Tab-separated table of C-alpha atoms in Angstrom:
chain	number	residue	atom	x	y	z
A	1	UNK	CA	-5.983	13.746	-9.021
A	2	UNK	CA	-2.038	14.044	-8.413
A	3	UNK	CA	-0.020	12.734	-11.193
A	4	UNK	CA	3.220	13.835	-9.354
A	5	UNK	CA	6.157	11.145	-11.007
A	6	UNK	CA	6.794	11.135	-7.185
A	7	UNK	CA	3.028	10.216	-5.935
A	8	UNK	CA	2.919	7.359	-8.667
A	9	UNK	CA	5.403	5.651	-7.564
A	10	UNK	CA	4.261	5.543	-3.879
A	11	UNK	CA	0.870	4.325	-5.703
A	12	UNK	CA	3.053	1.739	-7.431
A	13	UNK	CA	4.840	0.310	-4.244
A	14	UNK	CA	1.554	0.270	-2.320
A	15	UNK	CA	-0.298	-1.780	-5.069
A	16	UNK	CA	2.624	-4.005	-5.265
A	17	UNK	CA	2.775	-4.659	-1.574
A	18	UNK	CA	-1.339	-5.694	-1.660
A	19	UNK	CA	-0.504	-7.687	-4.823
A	20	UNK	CA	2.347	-9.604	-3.019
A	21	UNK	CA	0.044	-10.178	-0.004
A	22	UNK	CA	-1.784	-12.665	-1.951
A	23	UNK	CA	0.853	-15.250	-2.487
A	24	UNK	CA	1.363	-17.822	0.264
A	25	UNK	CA	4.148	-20.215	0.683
A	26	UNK	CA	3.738	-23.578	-1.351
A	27	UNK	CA	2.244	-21.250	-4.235
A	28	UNK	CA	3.264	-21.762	-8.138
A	29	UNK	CA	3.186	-17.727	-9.220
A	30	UNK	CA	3.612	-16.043	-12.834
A	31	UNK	CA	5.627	-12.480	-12.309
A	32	UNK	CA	4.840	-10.088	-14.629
A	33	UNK	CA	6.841	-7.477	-16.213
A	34	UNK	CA	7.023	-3.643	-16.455
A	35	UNK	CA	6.753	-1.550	-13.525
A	36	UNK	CA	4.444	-2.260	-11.482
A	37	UNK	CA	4.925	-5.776	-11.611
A	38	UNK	CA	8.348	-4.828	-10.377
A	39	UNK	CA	7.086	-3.561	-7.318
A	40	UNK	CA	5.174	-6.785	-6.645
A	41	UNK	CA	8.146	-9.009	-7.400
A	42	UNK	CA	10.255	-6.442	-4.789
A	43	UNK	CA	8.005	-7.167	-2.330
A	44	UNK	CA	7.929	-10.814	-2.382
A	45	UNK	CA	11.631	-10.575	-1.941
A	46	UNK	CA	11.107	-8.482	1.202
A	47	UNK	CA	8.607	-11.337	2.161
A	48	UNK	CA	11.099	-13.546	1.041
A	49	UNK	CA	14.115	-12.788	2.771
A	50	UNK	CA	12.181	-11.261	6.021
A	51	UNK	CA	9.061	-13.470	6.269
A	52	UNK	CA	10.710	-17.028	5.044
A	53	UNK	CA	8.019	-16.892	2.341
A	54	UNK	CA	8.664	-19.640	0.265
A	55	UNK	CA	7.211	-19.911	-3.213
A	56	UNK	CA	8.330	-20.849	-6.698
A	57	UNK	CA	8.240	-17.968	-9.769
A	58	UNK	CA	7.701	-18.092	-13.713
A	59	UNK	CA	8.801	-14.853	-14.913
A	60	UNK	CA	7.614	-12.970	-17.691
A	61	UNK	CA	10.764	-11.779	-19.423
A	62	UNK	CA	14.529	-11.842	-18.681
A	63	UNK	CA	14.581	-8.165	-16.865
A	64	UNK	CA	11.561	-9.746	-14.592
A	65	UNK	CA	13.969	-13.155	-13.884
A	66	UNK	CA	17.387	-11.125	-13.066
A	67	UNK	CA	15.038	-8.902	-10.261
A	68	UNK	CA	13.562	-11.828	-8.717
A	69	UNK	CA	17.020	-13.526	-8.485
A	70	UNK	CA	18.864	-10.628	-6.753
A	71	UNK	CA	16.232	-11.950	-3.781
A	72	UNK	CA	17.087	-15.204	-4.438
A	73	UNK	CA	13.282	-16.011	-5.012
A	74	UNK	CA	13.031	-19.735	-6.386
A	75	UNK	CA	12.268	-19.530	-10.281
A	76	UNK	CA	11.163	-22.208	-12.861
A	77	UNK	CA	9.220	-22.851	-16.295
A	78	UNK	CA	6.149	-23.578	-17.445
A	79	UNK	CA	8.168	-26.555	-19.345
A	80	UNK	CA	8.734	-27.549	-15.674
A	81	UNK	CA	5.522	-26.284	-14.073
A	82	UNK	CA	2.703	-25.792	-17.004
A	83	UNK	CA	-0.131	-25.083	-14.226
A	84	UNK	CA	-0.110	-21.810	-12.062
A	85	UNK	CA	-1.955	-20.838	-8.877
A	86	UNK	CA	-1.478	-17.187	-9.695
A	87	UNK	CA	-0.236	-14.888	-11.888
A	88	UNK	CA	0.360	-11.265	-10.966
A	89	UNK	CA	0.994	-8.536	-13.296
A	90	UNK	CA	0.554	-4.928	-14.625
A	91	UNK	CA	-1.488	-3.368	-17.702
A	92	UNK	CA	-1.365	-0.172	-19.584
A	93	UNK	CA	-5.150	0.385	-19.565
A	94	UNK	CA	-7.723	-1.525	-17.922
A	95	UNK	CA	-11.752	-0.960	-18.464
A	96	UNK	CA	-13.871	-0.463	-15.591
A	97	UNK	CA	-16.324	-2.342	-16.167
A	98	UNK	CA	-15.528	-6.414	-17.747
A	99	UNK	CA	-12.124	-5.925	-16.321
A	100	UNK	CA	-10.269	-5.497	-20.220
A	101	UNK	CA	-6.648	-4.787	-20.903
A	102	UNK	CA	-3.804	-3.260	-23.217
A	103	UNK	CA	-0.950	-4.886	-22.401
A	104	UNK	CA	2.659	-4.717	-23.873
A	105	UNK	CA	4.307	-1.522	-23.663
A	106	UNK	CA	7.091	-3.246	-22.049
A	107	UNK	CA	7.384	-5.231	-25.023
A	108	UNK	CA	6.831	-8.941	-22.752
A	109	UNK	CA	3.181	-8.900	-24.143
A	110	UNK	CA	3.697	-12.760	-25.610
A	111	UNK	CA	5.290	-13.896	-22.659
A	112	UNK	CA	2.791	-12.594	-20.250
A	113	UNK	CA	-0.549	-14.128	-22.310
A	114	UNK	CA	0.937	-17.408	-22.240
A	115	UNK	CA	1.506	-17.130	-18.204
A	116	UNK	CA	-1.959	-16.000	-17.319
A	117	UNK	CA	-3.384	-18.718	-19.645
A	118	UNK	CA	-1.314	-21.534	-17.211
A	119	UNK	CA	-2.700	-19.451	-14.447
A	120	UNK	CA	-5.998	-20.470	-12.756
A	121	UNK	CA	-5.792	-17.220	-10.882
A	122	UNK	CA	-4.999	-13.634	-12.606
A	123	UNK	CA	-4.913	-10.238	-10.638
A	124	UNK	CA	-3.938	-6.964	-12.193
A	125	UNK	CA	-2.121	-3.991	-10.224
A	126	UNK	CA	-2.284	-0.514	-11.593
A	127	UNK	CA	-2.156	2.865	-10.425
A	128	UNK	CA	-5.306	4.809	-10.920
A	129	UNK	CA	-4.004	6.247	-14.208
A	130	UNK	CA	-4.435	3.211	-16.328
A	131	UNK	CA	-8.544	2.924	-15.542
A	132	UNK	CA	-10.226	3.763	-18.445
A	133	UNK	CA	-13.951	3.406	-19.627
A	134	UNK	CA	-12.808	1.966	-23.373
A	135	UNK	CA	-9.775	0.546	-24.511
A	136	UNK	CA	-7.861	2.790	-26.955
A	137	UNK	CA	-8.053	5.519	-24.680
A	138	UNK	CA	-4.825	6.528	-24.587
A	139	UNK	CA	-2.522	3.456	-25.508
A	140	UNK	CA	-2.073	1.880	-28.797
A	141	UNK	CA	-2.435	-1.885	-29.219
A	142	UNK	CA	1.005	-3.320	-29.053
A	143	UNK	CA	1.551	-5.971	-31.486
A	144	UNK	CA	4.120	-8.878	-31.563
A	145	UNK	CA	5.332	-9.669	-35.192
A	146	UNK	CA	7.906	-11.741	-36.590
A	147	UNK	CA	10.794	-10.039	-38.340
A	148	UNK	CA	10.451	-11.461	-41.532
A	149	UNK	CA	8.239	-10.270	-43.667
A	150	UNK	CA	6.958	-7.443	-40.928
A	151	UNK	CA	6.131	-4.641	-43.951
A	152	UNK	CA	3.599	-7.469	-44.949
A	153	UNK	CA	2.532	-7.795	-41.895
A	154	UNK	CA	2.275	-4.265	-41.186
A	155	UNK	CA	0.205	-3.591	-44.322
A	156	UNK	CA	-2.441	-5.933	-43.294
A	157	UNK	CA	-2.351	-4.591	-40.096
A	158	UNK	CA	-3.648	-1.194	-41.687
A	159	UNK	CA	-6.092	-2.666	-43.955
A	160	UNK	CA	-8.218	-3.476	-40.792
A	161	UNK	CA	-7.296	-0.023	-38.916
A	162	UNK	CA	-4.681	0.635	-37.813
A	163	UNK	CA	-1.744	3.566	-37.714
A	164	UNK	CA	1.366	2.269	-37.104
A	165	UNK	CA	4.538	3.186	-35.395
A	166	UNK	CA	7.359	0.986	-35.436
A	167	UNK	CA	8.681	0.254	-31.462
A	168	UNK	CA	12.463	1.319	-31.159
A	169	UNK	CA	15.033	0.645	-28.981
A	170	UNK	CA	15.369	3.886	-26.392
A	171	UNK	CA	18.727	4.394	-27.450
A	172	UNK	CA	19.145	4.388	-30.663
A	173	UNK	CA	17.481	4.134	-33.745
A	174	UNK	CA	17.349	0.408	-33.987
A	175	UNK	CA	14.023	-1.954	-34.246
A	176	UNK	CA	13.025	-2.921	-30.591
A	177	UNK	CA	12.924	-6.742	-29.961
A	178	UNK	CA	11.508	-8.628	-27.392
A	179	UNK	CA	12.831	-11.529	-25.373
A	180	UNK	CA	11.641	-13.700	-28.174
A	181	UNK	CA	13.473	-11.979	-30.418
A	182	UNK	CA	10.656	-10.592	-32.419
A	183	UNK	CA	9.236	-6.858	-33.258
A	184	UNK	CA	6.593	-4.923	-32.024
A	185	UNK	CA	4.004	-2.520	-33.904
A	186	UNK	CA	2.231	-0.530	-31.676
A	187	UNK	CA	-1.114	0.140	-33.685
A	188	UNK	CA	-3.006	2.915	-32.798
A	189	UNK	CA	-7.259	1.679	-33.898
A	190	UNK	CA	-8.625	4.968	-31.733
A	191	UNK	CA	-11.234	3.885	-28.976
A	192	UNK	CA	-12.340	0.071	-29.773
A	193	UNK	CA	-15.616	-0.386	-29.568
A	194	UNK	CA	-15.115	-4.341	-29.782
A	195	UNK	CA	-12.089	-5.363	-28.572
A	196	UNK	CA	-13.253	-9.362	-28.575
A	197	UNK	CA	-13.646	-9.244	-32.621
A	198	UNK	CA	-10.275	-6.947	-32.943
A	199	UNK	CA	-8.260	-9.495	-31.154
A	200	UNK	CA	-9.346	-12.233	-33.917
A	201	UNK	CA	-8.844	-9.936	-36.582
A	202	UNK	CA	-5.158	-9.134	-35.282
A	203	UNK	CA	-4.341	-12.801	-34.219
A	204	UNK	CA	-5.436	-14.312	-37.485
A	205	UNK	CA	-3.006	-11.884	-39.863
A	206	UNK	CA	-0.230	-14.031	-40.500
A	207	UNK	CA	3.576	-12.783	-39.112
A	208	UNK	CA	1.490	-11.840	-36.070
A	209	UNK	CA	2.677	-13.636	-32.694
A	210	UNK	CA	-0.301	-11.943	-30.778
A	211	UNK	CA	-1.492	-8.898	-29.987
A	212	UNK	CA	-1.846	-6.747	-26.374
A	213	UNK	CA	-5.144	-7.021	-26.075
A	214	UNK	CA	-6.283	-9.587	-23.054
A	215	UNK	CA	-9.722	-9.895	-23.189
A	216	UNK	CA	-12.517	-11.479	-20.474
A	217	UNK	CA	-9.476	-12.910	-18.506
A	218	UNK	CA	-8.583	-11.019	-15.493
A	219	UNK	CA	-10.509	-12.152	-12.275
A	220	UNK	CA	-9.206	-9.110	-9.861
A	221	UNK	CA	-8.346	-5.397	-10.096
A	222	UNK	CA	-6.203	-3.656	-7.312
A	223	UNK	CA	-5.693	0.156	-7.960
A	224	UNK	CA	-4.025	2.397	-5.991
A	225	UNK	CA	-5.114	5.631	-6.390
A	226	UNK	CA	-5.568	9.358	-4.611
A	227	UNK	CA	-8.391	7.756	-2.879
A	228	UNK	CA	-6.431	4.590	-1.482
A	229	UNK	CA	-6.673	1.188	-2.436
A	230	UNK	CA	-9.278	-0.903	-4.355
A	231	UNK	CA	-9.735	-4.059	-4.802
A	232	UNK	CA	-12.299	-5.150	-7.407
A	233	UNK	CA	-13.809	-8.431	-8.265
């Protein structure tokens, strides 16, 4: 299996071409964020400048809205639009089997769970990298906490498991916030064996916003891979 920096992005604009496919004109479509998502979002702006595909977009986060609106793709909210036909997005690991996800390294984990929840349709692109057999694998659980009070937080964070790194900006030293304005702990729990009673316990802890873990809600899986293309259901 290649894992040339080089080959995964080819995987990443192939997926994102296949995700893109699925929107139609007339469509109401969450964009995700991160970069794979990016790739879809590039490609309905090929689509939308070359194919008159016409469609209107909730974005994820701010870095998500700018791309989009270099194509001039039509964007909106859920204030103005509350019910989706499709939402499109990455993940950092997915399960093979029940379709499971760690979401939020890109720090637009909040964001992103409230989209796919307006979304009657939700399809997940990934390269082949981010298949795993358990979440935990190799990602921590990124958390979304409110500033205030985040050492409390973060204590009862670690009472049920967790090892915690604080997320910081990439260049500098300073706490990493998210569009909302609020921190992230990634928390490391090892492989979770029960990822359905770990999101309650995380959700529950008061300061937290919620938590990366998206549980029993995607309906389809494309990967791109050494092997080609998948598309699972």
């Amino acid at each position: 299996m290649s894992t040339d920096t080089s080959q995964i992005e080819l995987y990443k604009q192939k997926v994102g071409e296949v995700g893109a496919s699925l929107v139609t004109s007339g469509m109401k479509v969450g964009l995700g964020s991160g970069s794979t998502a990016a790739c879809v979002v590039q490609a309905l702006g090929k689509r939308w400048q070359e194919e008159g595909l016409r469609f209107v977009g909730v974005p994820t986060s701010i870095e998500t809205a700018h791309l989009a609106q270099s194509f001039g793709i039509e964007l909106t909210t859920l204030g103005a639009c509350p019910e989706l036909d499709l939402d499109i997005d990455g993940a950092d690991e997915v399960t093979r089997q029940g379709f499971n996800l760690i979401k939020g390294l890109g720090g637009a984990l909040l964001r992103e769970k409230i989209v796919r929840y307006a979304a009657k349709k939700f399809v997940v692109v990934v390269d082949e990298r981010k298949m795993v057999d358990q979440l935990g694998d190799h990602t921590p659980v990124p958390v979304e906490v409110t500033p205030f009070g985040w050492e409390a937080t973060a204590k009862h964070l670690e009472k049920i498991g967790a090892k915690i790194s604080i997320r910081l900006k990439k260049e500098s030293k300073d706490f990493f916030l998210t569009d909302g304005s609020n921190m992230i702990l990634d928390c490391n729990f090892g492989l979770i064996t029960d990822p359905v009673k770990l999101e309650k316990e995380i959700n529950t802890i008061v300061g937290v916003m919620e938590c990366g873990l998206f549980i029993h809600c995607t309906d389809e899986v494309l990967i791109a891979g050494h092997d080609g293309l998948h598309h699972l259901k």
